[in-house]
Tab-separated table of C-alpha atoms in Angstrom:
chain	number	residue	atom	x	y	z
M	3	UNK	CA	-16.552	105.259	-32.958
M	4	UNK	CA	-14.015	105.420	-35.363
M	5	UNK	CA	-14.947	107.903	-38.110
M	6	UNK	CA	-18.009	109.334	-39.451
M	7	UNK	CA	-21.151	106.561	-40.262
M	8	UNK	CA	-23.889	107.423	-42.407
M	9	UNK	CA	-27.472	105.519	-42.885
M	10	UNK	CA	-28.611	105.637	-46.401
M	11	UNK	CA	-32.737	105.373	-46.631
M	12	UNK	CA	-32.791	106.907	-43.781
M	13	UNK	CA	-36.042	108.490	-44.046
M	14	UNK	CA	-37.696	105.193	-44.809
M	15	UNK	CA	-39.614	103.144	-42.220
M	16	UNK	CA	-36.970	101.168	-40.951
M	17	UNK	CA	-33.998	103.591	-41.809
M	18	UNK	CA	-36.166	106.071	-39.494
M	19	UNK	CA	-36.208	103.753	-36.784
M	20	UNK	CA	-32.163	103.063	-36.812
M	21	UNK	CA	-31.932	106.749	-36.917
M	22	UNK	CA	-33.882	107.183	-33.490
M	23	UNK	CA	-32.241	104.013	-32.024
M	24	UNK	CA	-28.678	105.614	-33.105
M	25	UNK	CA	-29.501	109.066	-31.590
M	26	UNK	CA	-30.688	107.105	-28.183
M	27	UNK	CA	-27.437	105.507	-28.011
M	28	UNK	CA	-25.763	109.048	-28.276
M	29	UNK	CA	-24.739	108.390	-31.722
M	30	UNK	CA	-24.533	111.203	-34.628
M	31	UNK	CA	-25.052	109.518	-37.796
M	32	UNK	CA	-25.288	111.345	-41.288
M	33	UNK	CA	-28.920	111.002	-42.376
M	34	UNK	CA	-28.759	110.050	-46.382
M	35	UNK	CA	-31.186	109.118	-49.185
M	36	UNK	CA	-32.189	110.225	-52.449
M	37	UNK	CA	-35.202	112.613	-51.642
M	38	UNK	CA	-34.036	115.824	-50.284
M	39	UNK	CA	-37.261	117.203	-48.406
M	40	UNK	CA	-37.722	113.963	-45.959
M	41	UNK	CA	-34.027	113.492	-45.528
M	42	UNK	CA	-33.565	117.176	-44.630
M	43	UNK	CA	-37.007	117.026	-42.367
M	44	UNK	CA	-35.611	113.797	-40.420
M	45	UNK	CA	-32.179	115.129	-39.868
M	46	UNK	CA	-33.458	118.577	-38.527
M	47	UNK	CA	-35.345	116.789	-35.782
M	48	UNK	CA	-32.738	114.857	-34.358
M	49	UNK	CA	-29.885	117.948	-35.120
M	50	UNK	CA	-27.806	115.501	-37.522
M	51	UNK	CA	-25.918	116.126	-40.944
M	52	UNK	CA	-27.645	115.039	-43.924
M	53	UNK	CA	-26.628	114.049	-47.793
M	54	UNK	CA	-28.867	113.618	-50.561
M	55	UNK	CA	-27.548	111.285	-53.718
M	56	UNK	CA	-29.261	108.987	-55.898
M	57	UNK	CA	-27.875	105.632	-56.335
M	58	UNK	CA	-28.055	106.055	-60.427
M	59	UNK	CA	-25.169	108.759	-60.076
M	60	UNK	CA	-21.996	107.655	-59.571
M	61	UNK	CA	-20.442	110.788	-58.932
M	62	UNK	CA	-22.952	111.605	-56.567
M	63	UNK	CA	-22.524	108.564	-54.917
M	64	UNK	CA	-18.842	108.881	-54.403
M	65	UNK	CA	-19.187	112.663	-52.860
M	66	UNK	CA	-22.047	111.243	-50.568
M	67	UNK	CA	-19.563	108.887	-49.241
M	68	UNK	CA	-16.423	111.309	-48.644
M	69	UNK	CA	-15.450	111.291	-45.024
M	70	UNK	CA	-17.517	108.258	-44.208
M	71	UNK	CA	-15.886	105.266	-42.352
M	72	UNK	CA	-19.227	102.819	-42.628
M	73	UNK	CA	-22.460	102.856	-43.940
M	74	UNK	CA	-25.650	101.140	-43.303
M	75	UNK	CA	-27.735	100.586	-46.330
M	76	UNK	CA	-31.475	100.777	-45.523
M	77	UNK	CA	-33.231	101.448	-49.075
M	78	UNK	CA	-34.379	98.446	-50.966
M	79	UNK	CA	-35.611	96.571	-52.550
M	80	UNK	CA	-31.788	95.402	-52.217
M	81	UNK	CA	-31.946	93.360	-55.300
M	82	UNK	CA	-31.808	96.694	-57.196
M	83	UNK	CA	-30.143	98.981	-54.727
M	84	UNK	CA	-27.165	96.858	-53.198
M	85	UNK	CA	-24.718	96.531	-56.555
M	86	UNK	CA	-24.233	100.174	-56.584
M	87	UNK	CA	-23.695	100.950	-53.158
M	88	UNK	CA	-21.250	98.089	-52.650
M	89	UNK	CA	-19.529	99.168	-55.919
M	90	UNK	CA	-19.195	102.806	-54.321
M	91	UNK	CA	-17.896	101.561	-50.961
M	92	UNK	CA	-15.574	99.295	-52.309
M	93	UNK	CA	-14.257	101.938	-54.267
M	94	UNK	CA	-14.236	104.711	-51.484
M	95	UNK	CA	-12.759	102.027	-48.897
M	96	UNK	CA	-16.082	102.645	-46.717
M	97	UNK	CA	-17.541	99.649	-44.774
M	98	UNK	CA	-20.657	98.455	-45.979
M	99	UNK	CA	-23.658	97.105	-43.929
M	100	UNK	CA	-27.260	96.493	-44.927
M	101	UNK	CA	-30.569	94.795	-43.357
M	102	UNK	CA	-31.381	92.917	-46.686
M	103	UNK	CA	-32.844	89.378	-46.634
M	104	UNK	CA	-32.638	88.902	-50.206
M	105	UNK	CA	-31.214	85.384	-51.181
M	106	UNK	CA	-29.388	86.778	-54.091
M	107	UNK	CA	-28.173	89.779	-52.741
M	108	UNK	CA	-26.299	87.444	-49.997
M	109	UNK	CA	-24.939	85.489	-52.789
M	110	UNK	CA	-23.852	88.559	-54.765
M	111	UNK	CA	-22.127	90.043	-51.689
M	112	UNK	CA	-20.379	86.935	-50.415
M	113	UNK	CA	-19.062	86.410	-54.020
M	114	UNK	CA	-16.964	89.796	-53.653
M	115	UNK	CA	-15.106	88.617	-50.277
M	116	UNK	CA	-11.665	88.466	-52.114
M	117	UNK	CA	-12.292	91.615	-53.647
M	118	UNK	CA	-13.181	93.453	-49.718
M	119	UNK	CA	-10.293	91.656	-48.173
M	120	UNK	CA	-7.888	93.162	-50.996
M	121	UNK	CA	-9.467	96.654	-50.212
M	122	UNK	CA	-9.888	96.535	-46.585
M	123	UNK	CA	-13.455	96.782	-46.442
M	124	UNK	CA	-15.948	94.826	-44.537
M	125	UNK	CA	-19.125	93.804	-46.440
M	126	UNK	CA	-21.961	92.791	-43.890
M	127	UNK	CA	-25.457	92.192	-45.251
M	128	UNK	CA	-28.494	91.088	-42.963
M	129	UNK	CA	-27.914	92.919	-39.926
M	130	UNK	CA	-31.480	93.194	-38.938
M	131	UNK	CA	-34.109	90.459	-38.160
M	132	UNK	CA	-32.996	89.211	-41.519
M	133	UNK	CA	-30.597	87.453	-40.467
M	134	UNK	CA	-29.165	87.875	-37.273
M	135	UNK	CA	-30.894	85.893	-34.914
M	136	UNK	CA	-31.477	82.840	-37.019
M	137	UNK	CA	-27.822	83.046	-38.190
M	138	UNK	CA	-26.611	83.100	-34.662
M	139	UNK	CA	-28.919	80.060	-34.121
M	140	UNK	CA	-27.546	78.284	-37.236
M	141	UNK	CA	-23.832	78.616	-36.181
M	142	UNK	CA	-24.554	77.412	-32.764
M	143	UNK	CA	-26.532	74.307	-33.787
M	144	UNK	CA	-23.804	73.381	-36.191
M	145	UNK	CA	-20.874	73.985	-33.460
M	146	UNK	CA	-23.224	71.646	-30.938
M	147	UNK	CA	-23.124	69.008	-33.935
M	148	UNK	CA	-20.402	69.246	-36.346
M	149	UNK	CA	-21.321	66.619	-38.213
M	150	UNK	CA	-24.585	68.046	-38.965
M	151	UNK	CA	-26.232	67.414	-42.936
M	152	UNK	CA	-29.286	69.043	-42.484
M	153	UNK	CA	-30.406	72.287	-41.037
M	154	UNK	CA	-34.122	73.728	-40.533
M	155	UNK	CA	-34.495	77.160	-39.389
M	156	UNK	CA	-37.824	78.655	-38.518
M	157	UNK	CA	-39.492	81.958	-37.457
M	158	UNK	CA	-43.203	82.996	-36.450
M	159	UNK	CA	-44.369	86.450	-35.162
M	160	UNK	CA	-46.651	86.751	-32.745
M	161	UNK	CA	-48.445	89.945	-33.245
M	162	UNK	CA	-46.987	92.874	-35.793
M	163	UNK	CA	-47.147	93.603	-39.359
M	164	UNK	CA	-44.952	94.337	-42.609
M	165	UNK	CA	-43.485	97.889	-43.562
M	166	UNK	CA	-43.994	99.180	-47.147
M	167	UNK	CA	-40.590	98.523	-47.866
M	168	UNK	CA	-40.866	94.865	-46.652
M	169	UNK	CA	-43.727	94.438	-48.702
M	170	UNK	CA	-42.293	96.031	-51.701
M	171	UNK	CA	-39.216	93.830	-51.497
M	172	UNK	CA	-41.723	90.786	-51.106
M	173	UNK	CA	-43.782	92.123	-54.430
M	174	UNK	CA	-40.153	92.394	-56.468
M	175	UNK	CA	-39.438	88.489	-55.885
M	176	UNK	CA	-43.075	87.413	-56.682
M	177	UNK	CA	-43.562	84.718	-59.284
M	178	UNK	CA	-39.930	83.402	-58.960
M	179	UNK	CA	-41.451	80.761	-56.191
M	180	UNK	CA	-39.615	79.168	-53.179
M	181	UNK	CA	-36.383	77.521	-52.615
M	182	UNK	CA	-34.496	75.196	-50.785
M	183	UNK	CA	-30.930	74.391	-50.304
M	184	UNK	CA	-29.954	70.832	-51.504
M	185	UNK	CA	-26.538	69.162	-51.508
M	186	UNK	CA	-25.182	72.752	-51.354
M	187	UNK	CA	-26.921	73.950	-54.074
M	188	UNK	CA	-30.229	76.221	-54.492
M	189	UNK	CA	-33.221	74.234	-55.738
M	190	UNK	CA	-36.568	75.766	-56.480
M	191	UNK	CA	-39.842	75.116	-55.050
M	192	UNK	CA	-43.202	75.797	-55.548
M	193	UNK	CA	-44.883	78.301	-53.143
M	194	UNK	CA	-46.853	76.716	-50.343
M	195	UNK	CA	-45.799	73.216	-51.303
M	196	UNK	CA	-43.639	72.132	-48.631
M	197	UNK	CA	-45.067	72.235	-45.018
M	198	UNK	CA	-44.220	70.843	-41.707
M	199	UNK	CA	-45.426	70.829	-38.175
M	200	UNK	CA	-42.859	72.871	-35.716
M	201	UNK	CA	-42.986	73.327	-31.835
M	202	UNK	CA	-41.988	76.795	-31.531
M	203	UNK	CA	-43.127	76.376	-27.919
M	204	UNK	CA	-42.357	72.530	-26.398
M	205	UNK	CA	-45.865	71.159	-26.807
M	206	UNK	CA	-47.695	73.359	-28.880
M	207	UNK	CA	-47.162	72.523	-32.921
M	208	UNK	CA	-47.727	75.085	-35.616
M	209	UNK	CA	-48.348	74.284	-38.879
M	210	UNK	CA	-45.291	76.049	-40.941
M	211	UNK	CA	-44.185	76.457	-44.885
M	212	UNK	CA	-41.114	76.537	-46.453
M	213	UNK	CA	-40.142	79.875	-47.657
M	214	UNK	CA	-37.258	81.150	-49.469
M	215	UNK	CA	-35.310	83.204	-46.436
M	216	UNK	CA	-32.202	84.675	-46.628
M	217	UNK	CA	-30.412	81.914	-44.325
M	218	UNK	CA	-30.510	79.856	-47.329
M	219	UNK	CA	-27.494	81.769	-48.448
M	220	UNK	CA	-26.367	83.014	-44.849
M	221	UNK	CA	-26.502	79.888	-42.868
M	222	UNK	CA	-24.952	77.646	-45.723
M	223	UNK	CA	-22.028	80.150	-45.425
M	224	UNK	CA	-21.813	80.258	-41.914
M	225	UNK	CA	-22.136	76.389	-41.417
M	226	UNK	CA	-21.516	74.772	-44.258
M	227	UNK	CA	-24.546	72.153	-44.010
M	228	UNK	CA	-25.472	71.141	-46.987
M	229	UNK	CA	-29.465	70.516	-46.859
M	230	UNK	CA	-31.178	73.738	-45.628
M	231	UNK	CA	-34.759	74.596	-45.458
M	232	UNK	CA	-36.435	77.629	-43.702
M	233	UNK	CA	-39.784	77.879	-42.297
M	234	UNK	CA	-42.287	80.435	-41.628
M	235	UNK	CA	-44.915	79.316	-39.217
M	236	UNK	CA	-47.721	80.839	-40.546
M	237	UNK	CA	-50.614	78.610	-39.258
M	238	UNK	CA	-53.124	77.051	-41.529
M	239	UNK	CA	-55.020	79.590	-42.978
M	240	UNK	CA	-52.010	81.648	-44.329
M	241	UNK	CA	-50.416	78.055	-45.596
M	242	UNK	CA	-53.842	78.026	-47.790
M	243	UNK	CA	-53.098	81.502	-48.727
M	244	UNK	CA	-49.371	80.634	-50.046
M	245	UNK	CA	-50.833	77.770	-51.587
M	246	UNK	CA	-53.274	79.637	-53.739
M	247	UNK	CA	-50.152	82.282	-54.335
M	248	UNK	CA	-48.164	79.600	-55.837
M	249	UNK	CA	-50.923	78.899	-58.255
M	250	UNK	CA	-50.574	82.719	-59.167
M	251	UNK	CA	-46.651	82.670	-59.861
M	252	UNK	CA	-46.872	82.911	-63.584
M	253	UNK	CA	-49.181	86.154	-63.212
M	254	UNK	CA	-46.863	87.315	-60.849
M	255	UNK	CA	-43.904	87.207	-63.173
M	256	UNK	CA	-45.323	90.106	-65.178
M	257	UNK	CA	-44.170	93.505	-64.607
M	258	UNK	CA	-47.317	95.384	-64.853
M	259	UNK	CA	-48.796	93.137	-62.480
M	260	UNK	CA	-46.091	93.692	-59.896
M	261	UNK	CA	-46.191	97.565	-60.583
M	262	UNK	CA	-49.877	97.521	-59.753
M	263	UNK	CA	-49.445	95.487	-56.367
M	264	UNK	CA	-46.598	97.981	-55.291
M	265	UNK	CA	-48.785	101.299	-56.185
M	266	UNK	CA	-51.341	99.352	-53.530
M	267	UNK	CA	-48.829	99.044	-50.984
M	268	UNK	CA	-47.536	102.434	-51.398
M	269	UNK	CA	-51.193	103.910	-50.763
M	270	UNK	CA	-52.257	101.816	-47.948
M	271	UNK	CA	-49.270	100.482	-45.979
M	272	UNK	CA	-46.941	102.160	-43.740
M	273	UNK	CA	-45.607	99.877	-40.849
M	274	UNK	CA	-46.341	98.670	-37.102
M	275	UNK	CA	-47.074	101.389	-34.760
M	276	UNK	CA	-45.035	102.070	-31.434
M	277	UNK	CA	-47.437	100.067	-29.660
M	278	UNK	CA	-47.100	96.926	-31.602
M	279	UNK	CA	-43.468	97.406	-31.872
M	280	UNK	CA	-43.399	97.391	-28.285
M	281	UNK	CA	-45.731	94.599	-27.611
M	282	UNK	CA	-45.334	92.063	-30.546
M	283	UNK	CA	-42.504	89.443	-30.110
M	284	UNK	CA	-40.965	86.746	-32.553
M	285	UNK	CA	-40.126	83.204	-32.062
M	286	UNK	CA	-37.384	81.072	-33.658
M	287	UNK	CA	-36.480	77.555	-33.870
M	288	UNK	CA	-33.551	75.471	-35.481
M	289	UNK	CA	-32.870	72.081	-35.947
M	290	UNK	CA	-29.387	70.437	-37.236
M	291	UNK	CA	-29.353	66.624	-37.792
M	292	UNK	CA	-26.867	63.941	-38.550
M	293	UNK	CA	-27.286	61.280	-41.505
M	294	UNK	CA	-27.666	58.793	-38.689
M	295	UNK	CA	-30.590	60.889	-37.233
M	296	UNK	CA	-29.019	62.299	-34.346
M	297	UNK	CA	-30.055	66.025	-33.873
M	298	UNK	CA	-30.137	69.243	-31.902
M	299	UNK	CA	-32.398	71.982	-31.417
M	300	UNK	CA	-32.770	75.490	-30.115
M	301	UNK	CA	-35.074	78.116	-29.608
M	302	UNK	CA	-34.933	82.241	-29.464
M	303	UNK	CA	-37.382	84.731	-28.549
M	304	UNK	CA	-36.858	88.393	-29.673
M	305	UNK	CA	-38.742	91.819	-29.428
M	306	UNK	CA	-40.950	92.651	-32.935
M	307	UNK	CA	-38.859	92.306	-36.062
M	308	UNK	CA	-38.476	96.119	-36.940
M	309	UNK	CA	-37.546	96.939	-33.339
M	310	UNK	CA	-34.942	93.903	-33.223
M	311	UNK	CA	-33.763	95.046	-36.795
M	312	UNK	CA	-32.792	98.796	-35.585
M	313	UNK	CA	-31.350	97.477	-32.282
M	314	UNK	CA	-29.074	94.983	-34.141
M	315	UNK	CA	-28.459	96.902	-37.075
M	316	UNK	CA	-27.143	100.038	-34.772
M	317	UNK	CA	-24.704	97.824	-32.796
M	318	UNK	CA	-23.451	96.030	-35.638
M	319	UNK	CA	-22.617	99.584	-37.431
M	320	UNK	CA	-20.947	100.555	-33.991
M	321	UNK	CA	-18.657	97.455	-34.280
M	322	UNK	CA	-17.817	97.529	-37.722
M	323	UNK	CA	-17.169	101.138	-37.610
M	324	UNK	CA	-14.803	100.607	-34.324
M	325	UNK	CA	-12.822	98.198	-36.062
M	326	UNK	CA	-13.981	94.794	-34.584
M	327	UNK	CA	-14.550	92.631	-37.655
M	328	UNK	CA	-11.844	92.091	-40.254
M	329	UNK	CA	-11.812	92.861	-43.860
M	330	UNK	CA	-14.072	90.409	-46.057
M	331	UNK	CA	-17.583	89.550	-46.917
M	332	UNK	CA	-19.472	88.124	-43.717
M	333	UNK	CA	-22.670	86.383	-42.017
M	334	UNK	CA	-23.333	88.266	-38.938
M	335	UNK	CA	-22.580	85.359	-36.503
M	336	UNK	CA	-19.083	84.865	-38.463
M	337	UNK	CA	-18.372	88.531	-38.034
M	338	UNK	CA	-19.410	88.737	-34.347
M	339	UNK	CA	-19.860	85.333	-33.089
M	340	UNK	CA	-22.942	83.089	-32.286
M	341	UNK	CA	-23.697	84.580	-29.055
M	342	UNK	CA	-23.548	88.338	-30.440
M	343	UNK	CA	-27.886	87.697	-30.727
M	344	UNK	CA	-27.831	87.489	-26.854
M	345	UNK	CA	-26.517	90.713	-25.778
M	346	UNK	CA	-29.314	92.589	-27.380
M	347	UNK	CA	-32.168	93.848	-25.354
M	348	UNK	CA	-34.937	91.740	-25.187
M	349	UNK	CA	-33.702	88.448	-26.343
M	350	UNK	CA	-34.533	85.089	-24.601
M	351	UNK	CA	-33.297	81.799	-25.091
M	352	UNK	CA	-30.908	80.094	-27.411
M	353	UNK	CA	-29.323	77.375	-25.395
M	354	UNK	CA	-29.176	74.263	-27.698
M	355	UNK	CA	-30.486	70.875	-26.452
M	356	UNK	CA	-30.541	67.124	-27.538
M	357	UNK	CA	-33.833	66.434	-30.003
M	358	UNK	CA	-35.352	62.900	-30.533
M	359	UNK	CA	-35.005	61.574	-34.336
M	360	UNK	CA	-37.805	63.238	-36.664
M	361	UNK	CA	-39.353	65.488	-33.903
M	362	UNK	CA	-39.509	69.350	-33.707
């Protein structure tokens, strides 16, 4: 790896997993974050250097990036934390990666492509479960069917749970409703209002609901397909819950309500334990279709989401720091290829096959 690299938000749930994965691979990241005690404790536990700085302090961030070649940003919600870190990385000539899944964060980073190229900096958001496997599927499907005008991407966890940070990010977006991409533009959608059956396993349909997943930004940039819908294989019980949530969207737009929900999450949620991370899996499915009804589809199975994020993020960071990605703002599959996901541990499937019209 060329030059030092850092993990910011390293003491969070996912950041800690990333640090452990890096150390297991013989790497020595700089452990960074805004709270000294947990950052220092994590660094001491692994014999690593550490730095403490708050993103609200521009000068402190600049000092924190001195001597760093690449930085992996793990401190969300990224809608608040990404912009100051991207600004600092561009100013310092430091490559930037993150594990966001937030549509507006992707859109904002992609809009800085020309600036990144001019400064010789790589901007690579979404290097975890959001959106490495699904972006690889999107590119693979588009290459198999270049005339496609519609793209559907879906995921369904089997086991597992959410971390405190993931739920905090979800709360931040609560009240905004869902979204789809139509005619190349993002369109609003009421939460829980659009459903379909998807066969994540052939012959075993599962009720799925459209959600505003990061691929609405990344798959559009990767493939140029104008109509994109992203789905969560929720099952009937969760779909009912999401529909009820849709009715509460006006209430969830209120800042005091979101603040109260975040407090509950901080008090009650940690994240999946080691046994769950080792046993849970995630199934992904994708389908591309042309205007005249020709279609292809693909399925992929990966390890539990946080475990996958740690391995994918470290490998992306390693490759960027080694100079394998040219300057600019990239999606994972545009930066590293549609087959990048295939080389990660525990990944199965991904082959593209013809699909009957209108059938998942």
